[in-house]
mmCIF file of C-alpha atoms and ligand atoms in Angstrom:
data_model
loop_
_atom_site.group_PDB
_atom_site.id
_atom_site.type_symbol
_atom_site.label_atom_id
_atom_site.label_comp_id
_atom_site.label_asym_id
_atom_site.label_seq_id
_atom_site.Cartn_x
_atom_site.Cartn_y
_atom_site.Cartn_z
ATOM 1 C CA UNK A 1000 -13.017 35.437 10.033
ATOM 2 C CA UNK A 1001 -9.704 35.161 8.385
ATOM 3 C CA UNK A 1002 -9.663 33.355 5.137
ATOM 4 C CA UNK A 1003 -9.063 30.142 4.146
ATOM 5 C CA UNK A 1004 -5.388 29.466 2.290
ATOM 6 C CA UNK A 1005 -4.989 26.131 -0.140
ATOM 7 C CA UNK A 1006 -2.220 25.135 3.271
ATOM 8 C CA UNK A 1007 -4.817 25.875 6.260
ATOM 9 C CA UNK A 1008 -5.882 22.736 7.906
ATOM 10 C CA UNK A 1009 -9.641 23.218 7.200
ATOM 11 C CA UNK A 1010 -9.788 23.999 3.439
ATOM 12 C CA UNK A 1011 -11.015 21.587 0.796
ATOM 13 C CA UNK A 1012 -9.456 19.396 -1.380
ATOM 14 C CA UNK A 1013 -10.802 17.740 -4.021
ATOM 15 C CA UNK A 1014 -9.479 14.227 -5.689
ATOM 16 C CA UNK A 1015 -10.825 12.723 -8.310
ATOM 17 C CA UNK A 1016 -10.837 8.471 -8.937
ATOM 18 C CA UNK A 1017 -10.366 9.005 -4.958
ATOM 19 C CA UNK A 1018 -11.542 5.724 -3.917
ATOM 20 C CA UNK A 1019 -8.281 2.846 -5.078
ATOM 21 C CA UNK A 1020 -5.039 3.277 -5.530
ATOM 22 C CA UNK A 1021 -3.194 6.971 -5.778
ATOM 23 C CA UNK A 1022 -6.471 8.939 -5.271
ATOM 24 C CA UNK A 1023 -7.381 7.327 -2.053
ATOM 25 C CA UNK A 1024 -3.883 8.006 -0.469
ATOM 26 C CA UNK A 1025 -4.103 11.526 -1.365
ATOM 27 C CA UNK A 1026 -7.574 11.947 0.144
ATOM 28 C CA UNK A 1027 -6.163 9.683 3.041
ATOM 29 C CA UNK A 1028 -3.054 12.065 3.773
ATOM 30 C CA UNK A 1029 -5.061 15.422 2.795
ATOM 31 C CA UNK A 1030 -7.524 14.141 5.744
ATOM 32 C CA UNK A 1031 -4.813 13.396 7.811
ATOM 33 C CA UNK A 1032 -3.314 17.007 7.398
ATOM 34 C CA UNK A 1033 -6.691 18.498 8.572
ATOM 35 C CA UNK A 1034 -8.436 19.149 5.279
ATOM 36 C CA UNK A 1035 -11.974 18.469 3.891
ATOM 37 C CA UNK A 1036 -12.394 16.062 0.994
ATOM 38 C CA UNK A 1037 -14.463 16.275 -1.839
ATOM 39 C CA UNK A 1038 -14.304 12.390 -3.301
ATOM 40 C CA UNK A 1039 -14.949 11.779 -6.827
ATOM 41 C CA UNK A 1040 -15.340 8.464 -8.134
ATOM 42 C CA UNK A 1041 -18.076 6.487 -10.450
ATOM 43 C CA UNK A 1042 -18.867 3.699 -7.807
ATOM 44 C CA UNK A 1043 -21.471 5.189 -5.497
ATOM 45 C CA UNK A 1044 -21.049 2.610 -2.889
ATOM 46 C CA UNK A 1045 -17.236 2.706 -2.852
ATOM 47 C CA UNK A 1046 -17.057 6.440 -2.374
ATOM 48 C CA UNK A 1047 -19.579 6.066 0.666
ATOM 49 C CA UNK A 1048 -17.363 3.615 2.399
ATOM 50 C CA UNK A 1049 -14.163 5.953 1.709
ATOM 51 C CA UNK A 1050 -15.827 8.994 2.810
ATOM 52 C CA UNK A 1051 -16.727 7.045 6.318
ATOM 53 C CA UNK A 1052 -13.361 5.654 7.044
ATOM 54 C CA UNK A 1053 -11.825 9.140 6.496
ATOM 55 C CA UNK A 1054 -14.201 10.435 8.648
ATOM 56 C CA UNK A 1055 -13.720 7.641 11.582
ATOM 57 C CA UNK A 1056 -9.928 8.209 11.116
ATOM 58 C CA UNK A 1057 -9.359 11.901 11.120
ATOM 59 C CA UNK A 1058 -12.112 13.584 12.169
ATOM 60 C CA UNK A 1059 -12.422 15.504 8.676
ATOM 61 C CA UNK A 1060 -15.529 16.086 6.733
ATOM 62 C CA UNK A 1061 -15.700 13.953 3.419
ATOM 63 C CA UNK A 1062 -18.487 14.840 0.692
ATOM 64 C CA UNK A 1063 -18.735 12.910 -2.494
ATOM 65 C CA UNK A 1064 -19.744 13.168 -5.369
ATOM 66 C CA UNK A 1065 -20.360 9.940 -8.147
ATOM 67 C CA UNK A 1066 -19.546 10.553 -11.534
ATOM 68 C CA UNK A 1067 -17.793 9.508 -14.238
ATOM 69 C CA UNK A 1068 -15.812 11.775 -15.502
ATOM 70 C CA UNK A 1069 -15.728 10.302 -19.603
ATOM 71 C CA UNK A 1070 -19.292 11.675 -19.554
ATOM 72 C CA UNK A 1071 -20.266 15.704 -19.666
ATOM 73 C CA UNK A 1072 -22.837 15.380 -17.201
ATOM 74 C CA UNK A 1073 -20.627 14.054 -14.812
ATOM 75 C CA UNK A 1074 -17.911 16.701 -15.703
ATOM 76 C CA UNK A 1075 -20.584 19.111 -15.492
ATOM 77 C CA UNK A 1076 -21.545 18.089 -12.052
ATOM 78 C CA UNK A 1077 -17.892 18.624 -10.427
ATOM 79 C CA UNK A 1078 -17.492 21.734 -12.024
ATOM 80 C CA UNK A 1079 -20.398 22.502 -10.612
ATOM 81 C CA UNK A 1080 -19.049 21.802 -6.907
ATOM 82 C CA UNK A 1081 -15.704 23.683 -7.870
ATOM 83 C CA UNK A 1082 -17.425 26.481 -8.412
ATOM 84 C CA UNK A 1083 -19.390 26.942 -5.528
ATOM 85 C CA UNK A 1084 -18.369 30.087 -4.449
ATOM 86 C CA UNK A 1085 -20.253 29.400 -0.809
ATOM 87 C CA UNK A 1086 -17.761 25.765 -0.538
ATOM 88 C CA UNK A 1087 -14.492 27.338 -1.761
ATOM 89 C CA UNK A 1088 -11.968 24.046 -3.301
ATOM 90 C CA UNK A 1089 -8.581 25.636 -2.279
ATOM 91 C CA UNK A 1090 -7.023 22.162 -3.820
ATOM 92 C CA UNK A 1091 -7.737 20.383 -6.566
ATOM 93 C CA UNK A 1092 -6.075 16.830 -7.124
ATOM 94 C CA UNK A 1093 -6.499 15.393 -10.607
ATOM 95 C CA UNK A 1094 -5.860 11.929 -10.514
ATOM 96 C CA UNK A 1095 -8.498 9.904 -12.423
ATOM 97 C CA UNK A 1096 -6.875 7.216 -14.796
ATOM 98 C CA UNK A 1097 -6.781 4.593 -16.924
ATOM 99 C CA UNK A 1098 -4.852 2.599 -18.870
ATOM 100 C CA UNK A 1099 -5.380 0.678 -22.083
ATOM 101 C CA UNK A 1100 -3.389 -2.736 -22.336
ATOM 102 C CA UNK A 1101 -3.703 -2.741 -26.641
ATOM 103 C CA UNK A 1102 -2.082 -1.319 -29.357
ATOM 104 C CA UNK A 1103 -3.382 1.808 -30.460
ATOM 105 C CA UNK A 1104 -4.353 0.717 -33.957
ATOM 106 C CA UNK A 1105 -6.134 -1.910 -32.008
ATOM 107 C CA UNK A 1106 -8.547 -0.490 -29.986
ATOM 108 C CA UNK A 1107 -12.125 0.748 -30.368
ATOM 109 C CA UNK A 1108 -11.655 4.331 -31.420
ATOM 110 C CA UNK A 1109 -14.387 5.071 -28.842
ATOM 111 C CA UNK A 1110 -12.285 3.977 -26.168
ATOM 112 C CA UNK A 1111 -9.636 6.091 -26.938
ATOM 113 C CA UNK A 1112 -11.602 8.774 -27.046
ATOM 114 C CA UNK A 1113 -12.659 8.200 -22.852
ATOM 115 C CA UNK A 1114 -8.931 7.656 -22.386
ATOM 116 C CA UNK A 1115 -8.402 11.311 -23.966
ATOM 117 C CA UNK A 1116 -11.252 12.717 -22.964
ATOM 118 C CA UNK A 1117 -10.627 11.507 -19.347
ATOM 119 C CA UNK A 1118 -6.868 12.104 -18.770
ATOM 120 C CA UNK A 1119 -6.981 15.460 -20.963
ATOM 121 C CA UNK A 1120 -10.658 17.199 -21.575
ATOM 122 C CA UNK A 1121 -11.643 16.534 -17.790
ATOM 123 C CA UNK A 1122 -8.079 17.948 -15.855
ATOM 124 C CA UNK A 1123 -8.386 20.625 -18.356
ATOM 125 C CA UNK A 1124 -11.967 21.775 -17.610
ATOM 126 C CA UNK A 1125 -11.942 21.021 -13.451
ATOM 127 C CA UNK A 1126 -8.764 23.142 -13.346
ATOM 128 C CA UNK A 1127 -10.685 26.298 -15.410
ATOM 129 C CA UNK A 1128 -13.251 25.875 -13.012
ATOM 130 C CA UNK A 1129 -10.907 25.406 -10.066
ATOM 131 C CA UNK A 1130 -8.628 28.471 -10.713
ATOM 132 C CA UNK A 1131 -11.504 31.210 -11.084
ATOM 133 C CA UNK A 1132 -12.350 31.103 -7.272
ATOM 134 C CA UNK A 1133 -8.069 30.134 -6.752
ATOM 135 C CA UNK A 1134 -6.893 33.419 -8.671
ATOM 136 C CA UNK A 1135 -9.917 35.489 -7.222
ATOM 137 C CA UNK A 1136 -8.305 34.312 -3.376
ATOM 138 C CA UNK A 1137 -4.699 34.501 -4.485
ATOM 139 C CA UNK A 1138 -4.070 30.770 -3.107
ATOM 140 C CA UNK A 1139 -4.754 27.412 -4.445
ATOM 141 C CA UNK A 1140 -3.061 24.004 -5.362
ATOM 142 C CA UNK A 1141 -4.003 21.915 -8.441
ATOM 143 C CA UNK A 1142 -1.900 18.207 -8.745
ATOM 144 C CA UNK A 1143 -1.982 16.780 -12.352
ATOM 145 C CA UNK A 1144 -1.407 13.232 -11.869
ATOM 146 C CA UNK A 1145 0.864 12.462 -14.901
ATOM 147 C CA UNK A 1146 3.282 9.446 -15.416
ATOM 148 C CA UNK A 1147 7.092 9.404 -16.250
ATOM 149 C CA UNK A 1148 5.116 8.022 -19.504
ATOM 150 C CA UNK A 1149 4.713 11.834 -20.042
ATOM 151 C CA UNK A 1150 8.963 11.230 -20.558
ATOM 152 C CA UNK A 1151 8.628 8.425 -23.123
ATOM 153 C CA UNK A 1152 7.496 7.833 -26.510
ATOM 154 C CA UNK A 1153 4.730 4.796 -25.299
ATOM 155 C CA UNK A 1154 1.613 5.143 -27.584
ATOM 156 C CA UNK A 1155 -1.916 7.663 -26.656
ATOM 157 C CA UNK A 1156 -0.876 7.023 -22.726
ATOM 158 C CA UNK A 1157 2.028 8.676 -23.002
ATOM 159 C CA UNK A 1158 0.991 11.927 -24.851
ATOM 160 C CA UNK A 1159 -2.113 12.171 -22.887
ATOM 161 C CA UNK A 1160 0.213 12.289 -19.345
ATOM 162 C CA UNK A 1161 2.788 14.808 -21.746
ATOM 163 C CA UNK A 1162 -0.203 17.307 -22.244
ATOM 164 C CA UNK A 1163 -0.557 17.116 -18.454
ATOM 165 C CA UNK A 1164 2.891 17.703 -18.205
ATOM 166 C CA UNK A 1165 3.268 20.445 -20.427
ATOM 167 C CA UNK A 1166 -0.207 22.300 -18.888
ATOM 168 C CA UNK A 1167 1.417 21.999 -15.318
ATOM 169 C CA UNK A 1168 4.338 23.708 -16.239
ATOM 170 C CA UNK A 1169 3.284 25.832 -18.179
ATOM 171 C CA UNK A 1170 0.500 27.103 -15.860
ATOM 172 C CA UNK A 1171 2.725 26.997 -12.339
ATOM 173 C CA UNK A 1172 4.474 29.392 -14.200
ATOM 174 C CA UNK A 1173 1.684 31.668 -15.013
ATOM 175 C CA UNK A 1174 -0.715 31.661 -11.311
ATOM 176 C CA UNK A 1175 2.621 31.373 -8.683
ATOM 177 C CA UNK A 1176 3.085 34.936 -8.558
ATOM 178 C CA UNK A 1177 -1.225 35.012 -8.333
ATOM 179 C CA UNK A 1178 -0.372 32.317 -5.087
ATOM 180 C CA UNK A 1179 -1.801 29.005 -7.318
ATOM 181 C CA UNK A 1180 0.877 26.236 -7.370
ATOM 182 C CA UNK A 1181 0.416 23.486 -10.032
ATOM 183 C CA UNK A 1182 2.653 20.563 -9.822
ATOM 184 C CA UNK A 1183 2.564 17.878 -12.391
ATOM 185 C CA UNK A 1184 3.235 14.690 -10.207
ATOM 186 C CA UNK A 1185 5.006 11.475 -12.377
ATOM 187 C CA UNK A 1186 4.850 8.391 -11.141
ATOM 188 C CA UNK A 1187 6.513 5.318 -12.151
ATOM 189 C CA UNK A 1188 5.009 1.722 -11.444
ATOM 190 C CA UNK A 1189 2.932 1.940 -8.657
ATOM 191 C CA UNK A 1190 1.045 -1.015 -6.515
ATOM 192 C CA UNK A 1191 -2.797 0.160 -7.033
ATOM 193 C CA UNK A 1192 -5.895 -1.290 -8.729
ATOM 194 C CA UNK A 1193 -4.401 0.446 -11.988
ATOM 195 C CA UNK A 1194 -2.928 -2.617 -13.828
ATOM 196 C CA UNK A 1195 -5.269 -5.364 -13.007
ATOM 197 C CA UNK A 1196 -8.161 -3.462 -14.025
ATOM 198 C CA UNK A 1197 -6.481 -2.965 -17.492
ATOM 199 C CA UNK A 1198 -5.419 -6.638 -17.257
ATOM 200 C CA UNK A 1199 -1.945 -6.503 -17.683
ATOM 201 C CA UNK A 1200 0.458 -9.075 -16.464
ATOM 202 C CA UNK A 1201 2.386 -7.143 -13.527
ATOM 203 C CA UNK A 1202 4.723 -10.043 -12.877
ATOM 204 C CA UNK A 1203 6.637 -9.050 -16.884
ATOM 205 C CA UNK A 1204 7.934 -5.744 -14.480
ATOM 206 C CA UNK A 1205 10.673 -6.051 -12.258
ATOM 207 C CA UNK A 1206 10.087 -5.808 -8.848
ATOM 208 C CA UNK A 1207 12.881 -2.673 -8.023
ATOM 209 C CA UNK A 1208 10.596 -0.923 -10.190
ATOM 210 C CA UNK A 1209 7.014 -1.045 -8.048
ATOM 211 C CA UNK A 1210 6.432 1.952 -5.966
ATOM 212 C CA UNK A 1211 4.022 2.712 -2.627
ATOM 213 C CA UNK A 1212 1.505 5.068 -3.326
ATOM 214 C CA UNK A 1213 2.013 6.669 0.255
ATOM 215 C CA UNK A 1214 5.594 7.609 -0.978
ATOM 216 C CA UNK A 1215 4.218 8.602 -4.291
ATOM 217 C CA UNK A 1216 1.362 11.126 -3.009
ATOM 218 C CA UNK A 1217 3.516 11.852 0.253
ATOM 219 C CA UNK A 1218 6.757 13.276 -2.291
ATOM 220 C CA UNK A 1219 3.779 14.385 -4.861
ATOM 221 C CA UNK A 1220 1.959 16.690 -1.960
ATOM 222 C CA UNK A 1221 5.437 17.823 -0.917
ATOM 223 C CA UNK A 1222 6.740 18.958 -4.099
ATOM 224 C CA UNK A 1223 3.143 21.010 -5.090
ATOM 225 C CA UNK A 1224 3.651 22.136 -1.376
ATOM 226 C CA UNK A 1225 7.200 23.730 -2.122
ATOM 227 C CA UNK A 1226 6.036 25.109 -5.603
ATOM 228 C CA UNK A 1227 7.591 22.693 -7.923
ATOM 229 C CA UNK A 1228 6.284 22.236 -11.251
ATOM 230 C CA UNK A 1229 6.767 18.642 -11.599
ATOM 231 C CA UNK A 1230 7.154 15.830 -9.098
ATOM 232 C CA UNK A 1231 9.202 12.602 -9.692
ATOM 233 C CA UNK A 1232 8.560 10.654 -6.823
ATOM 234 C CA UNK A 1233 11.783 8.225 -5.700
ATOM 235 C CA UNK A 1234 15.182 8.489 -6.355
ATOM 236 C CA UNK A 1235 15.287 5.731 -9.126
ATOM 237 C CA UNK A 1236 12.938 7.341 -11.121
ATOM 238 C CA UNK A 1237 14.780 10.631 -10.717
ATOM 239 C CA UNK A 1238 17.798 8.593 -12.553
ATOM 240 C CA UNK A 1239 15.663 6.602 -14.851
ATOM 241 C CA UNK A 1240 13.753 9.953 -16.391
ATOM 242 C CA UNK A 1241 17.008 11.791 -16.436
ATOM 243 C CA UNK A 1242 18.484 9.472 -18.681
ATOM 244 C CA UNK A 1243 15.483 8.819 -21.028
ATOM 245 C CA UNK A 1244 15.717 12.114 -21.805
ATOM 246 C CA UNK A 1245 19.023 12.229 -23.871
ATOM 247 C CA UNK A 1246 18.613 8.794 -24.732
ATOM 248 C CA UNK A 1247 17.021 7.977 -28.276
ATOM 249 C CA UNK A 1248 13.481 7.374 -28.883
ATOM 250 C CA UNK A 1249 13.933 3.661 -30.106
ATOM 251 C CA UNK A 1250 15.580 2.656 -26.643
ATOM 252 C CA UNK A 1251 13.165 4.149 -24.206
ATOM 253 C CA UNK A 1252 10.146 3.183 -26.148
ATOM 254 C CA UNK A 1253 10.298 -0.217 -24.801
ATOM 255 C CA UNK A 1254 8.379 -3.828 -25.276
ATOM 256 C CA UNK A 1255 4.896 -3.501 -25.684
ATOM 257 C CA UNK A 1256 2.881 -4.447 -22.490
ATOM 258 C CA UNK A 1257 2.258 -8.202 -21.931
ATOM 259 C CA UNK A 1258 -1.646 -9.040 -20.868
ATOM 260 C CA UNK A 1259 -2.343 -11.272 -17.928
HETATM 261 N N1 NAP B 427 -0.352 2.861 -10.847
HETATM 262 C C1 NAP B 427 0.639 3.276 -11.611
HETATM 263 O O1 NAP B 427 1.652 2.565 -11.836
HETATM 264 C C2 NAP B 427 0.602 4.668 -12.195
HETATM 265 C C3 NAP B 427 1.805 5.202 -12.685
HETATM 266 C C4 NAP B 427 1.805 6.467 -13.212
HETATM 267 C C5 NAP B 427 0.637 7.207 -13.243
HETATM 268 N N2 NAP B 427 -0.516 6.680 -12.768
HETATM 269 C C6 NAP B 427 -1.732 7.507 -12.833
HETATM 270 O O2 NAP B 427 -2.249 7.638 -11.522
HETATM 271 C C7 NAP B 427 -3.648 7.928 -11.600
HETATM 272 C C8 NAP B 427 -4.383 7.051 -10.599
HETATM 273 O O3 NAP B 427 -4.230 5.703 -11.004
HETATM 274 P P1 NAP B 427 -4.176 4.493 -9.963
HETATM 275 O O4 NAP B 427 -2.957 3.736 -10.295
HETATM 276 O O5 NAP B 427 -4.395 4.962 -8.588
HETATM 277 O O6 NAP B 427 -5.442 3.665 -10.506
HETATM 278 P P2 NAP B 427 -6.569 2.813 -9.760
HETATM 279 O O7 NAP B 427 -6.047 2.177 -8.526
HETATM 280 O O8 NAP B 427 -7.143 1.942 -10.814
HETATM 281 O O9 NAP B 427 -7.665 3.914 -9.329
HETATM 282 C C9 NAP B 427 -8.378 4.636 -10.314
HETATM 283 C C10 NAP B 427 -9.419 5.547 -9.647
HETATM 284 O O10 NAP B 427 -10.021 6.353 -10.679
HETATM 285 C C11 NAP B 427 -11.433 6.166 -10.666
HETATM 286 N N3 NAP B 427 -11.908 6.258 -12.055
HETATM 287 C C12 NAP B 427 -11.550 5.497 -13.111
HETATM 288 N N4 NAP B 427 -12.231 5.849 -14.211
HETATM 289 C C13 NAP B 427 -13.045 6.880 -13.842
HETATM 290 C C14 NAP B 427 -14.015 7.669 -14.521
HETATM 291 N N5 NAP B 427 -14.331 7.439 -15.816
HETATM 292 N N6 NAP B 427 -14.660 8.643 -13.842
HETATM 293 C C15 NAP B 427 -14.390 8.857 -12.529
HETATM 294 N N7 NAP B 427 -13.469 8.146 -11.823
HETATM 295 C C16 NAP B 427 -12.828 7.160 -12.480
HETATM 296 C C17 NAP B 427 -11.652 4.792 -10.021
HETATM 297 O O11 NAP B 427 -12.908 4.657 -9.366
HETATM 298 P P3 NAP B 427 -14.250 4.122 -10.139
HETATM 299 O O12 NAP B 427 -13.858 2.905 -10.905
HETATM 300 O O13 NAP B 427 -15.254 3.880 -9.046
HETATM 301 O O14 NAP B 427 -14.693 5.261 -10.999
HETATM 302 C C18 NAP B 427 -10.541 4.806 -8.964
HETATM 303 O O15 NAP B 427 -10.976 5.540 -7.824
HETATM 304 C C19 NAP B 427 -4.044 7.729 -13.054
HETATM 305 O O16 NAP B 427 -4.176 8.977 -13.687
HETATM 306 C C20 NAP B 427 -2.881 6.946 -13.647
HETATM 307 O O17 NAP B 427 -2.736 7.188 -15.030
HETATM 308 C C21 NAP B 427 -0.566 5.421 -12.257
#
């Protein structure tokens, strides 16, 4: 039997917060290119429903798995399916997210923490767990789900999406020549579930600056695909991240974020 690559139709992928938004259009167009999903969400019922319609649609086999991934026991039970040596993950997609619509001096510390420990501590511990079985195979594709945030100087949000950044980088650089490609991919506004469920008033953002998530994940899975380290989905964001870059702090920090 030959083996399985991270780009064979057939291999497994698995997506965390896979059942709104970004994570559900990369387990929709992973499906669609012939592989196996592993879903990861908290909401039990939700994940069932995804898992059926990718099934009904394209024929793939979808396993999930609930769990929230703030909580060790849930982090523990992922890693546990990662490293599986019997169900190799050739691709890992770590998209899981939230955002936090107050002031950081403002929120419960506690909160903070899960925002940290979800966007950081988790991506950091699946990956481990991912690459073991990636490096031992010499193929394998992990996509950090970052944020042109990771750019900009905006509060706990944006240095949590810069570690990402800066681990993505850093470690496409290290496992290429081992065949593991890690692509940090940075959106900018995107229609999903992401805003309203932090409550914050979408209509205060222009509407040039709302992306699709099927252009996001389609440019995202291209990008990892070709090798690159980091993904900016859509030419305007291309421009816009360019710029922020030699601009100065103050400027590109922005207006705090307006609630509904
Ligand atoms: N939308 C944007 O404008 C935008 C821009 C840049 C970057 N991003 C990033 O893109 C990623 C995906 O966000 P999205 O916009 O697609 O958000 P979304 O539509 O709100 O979807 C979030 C997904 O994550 C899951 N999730 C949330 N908390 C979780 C937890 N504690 N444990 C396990 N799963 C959890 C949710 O399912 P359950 O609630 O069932 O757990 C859901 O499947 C995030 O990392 C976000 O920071 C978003």
């Amino acid at each position: 039997m030959n083996p399985q690559t991270a780009s064979t139709p057939g291999s497994t992928a698995l997506v965390t917060g896979a059942t709104a938004g970004l994570g559900a259009e990369f387990a929709r167009q992973l499906a669609e290119q012939g592989h196996r999903v592993v879903l990861v969400a908290r909401d039990a019922g939700r994940l069932a429903a995804t898992a059926a319609e990718l099934e009904n649609s394209y024929g793939t086999a979808a396993e999930t798995i609930a769990a929230d991934l703030t909580d060790d026991a849930g982090i523990a039970a992922v890693v546990a399916r990662l490293s599986d040596p019997a169900r190799p993950v050739e691709i890992l997609v770590n998209n899981a997210g939230i955002g936090l619509l107050r002031p950081f001096e403002d929120n419960d510390i506690a909160e903070e923490k899960k925002h940290l420990k979800l966007h950081v501590e988790t991506a950091m511990e699946l990956s481990h767990a991912a690459l073991q079985g990636m490096l031992g195979r010499q193929s394998g594709r992990i996509i950090n789900v970052a944020s042109v945030a990771a750019f900009l100087p905006r509060g706990t949000y944006s240095a949590a999406k810069a570690w990402l950044l800066s681990f993505s980088r850093s470690a496409n650089m290290a496992y290429a020549a081992r065949g593991v490609k890690v692509t940090a991919v940075c959106p900018g506004f995107t229609h999903t579930e992401f805003h309203d469920r932090m409550g914050m008033d979408k209509t205060a953002t222009p509407r040039w600056m709302w992306l699709e998530a099927r252009q996001v994940v389609s440019e995202g899975l291209a990008d990892n695909a070709k090798g690159k380290a980091v993904s900016i989905p859509s030419k305007r964001y291309k421009v816009l991240t360019s710029v922020a870059r030699v601009l100065p702090s103050k400027l590109v920090a922005g207006p705090a974020r307006r609630a509904k």
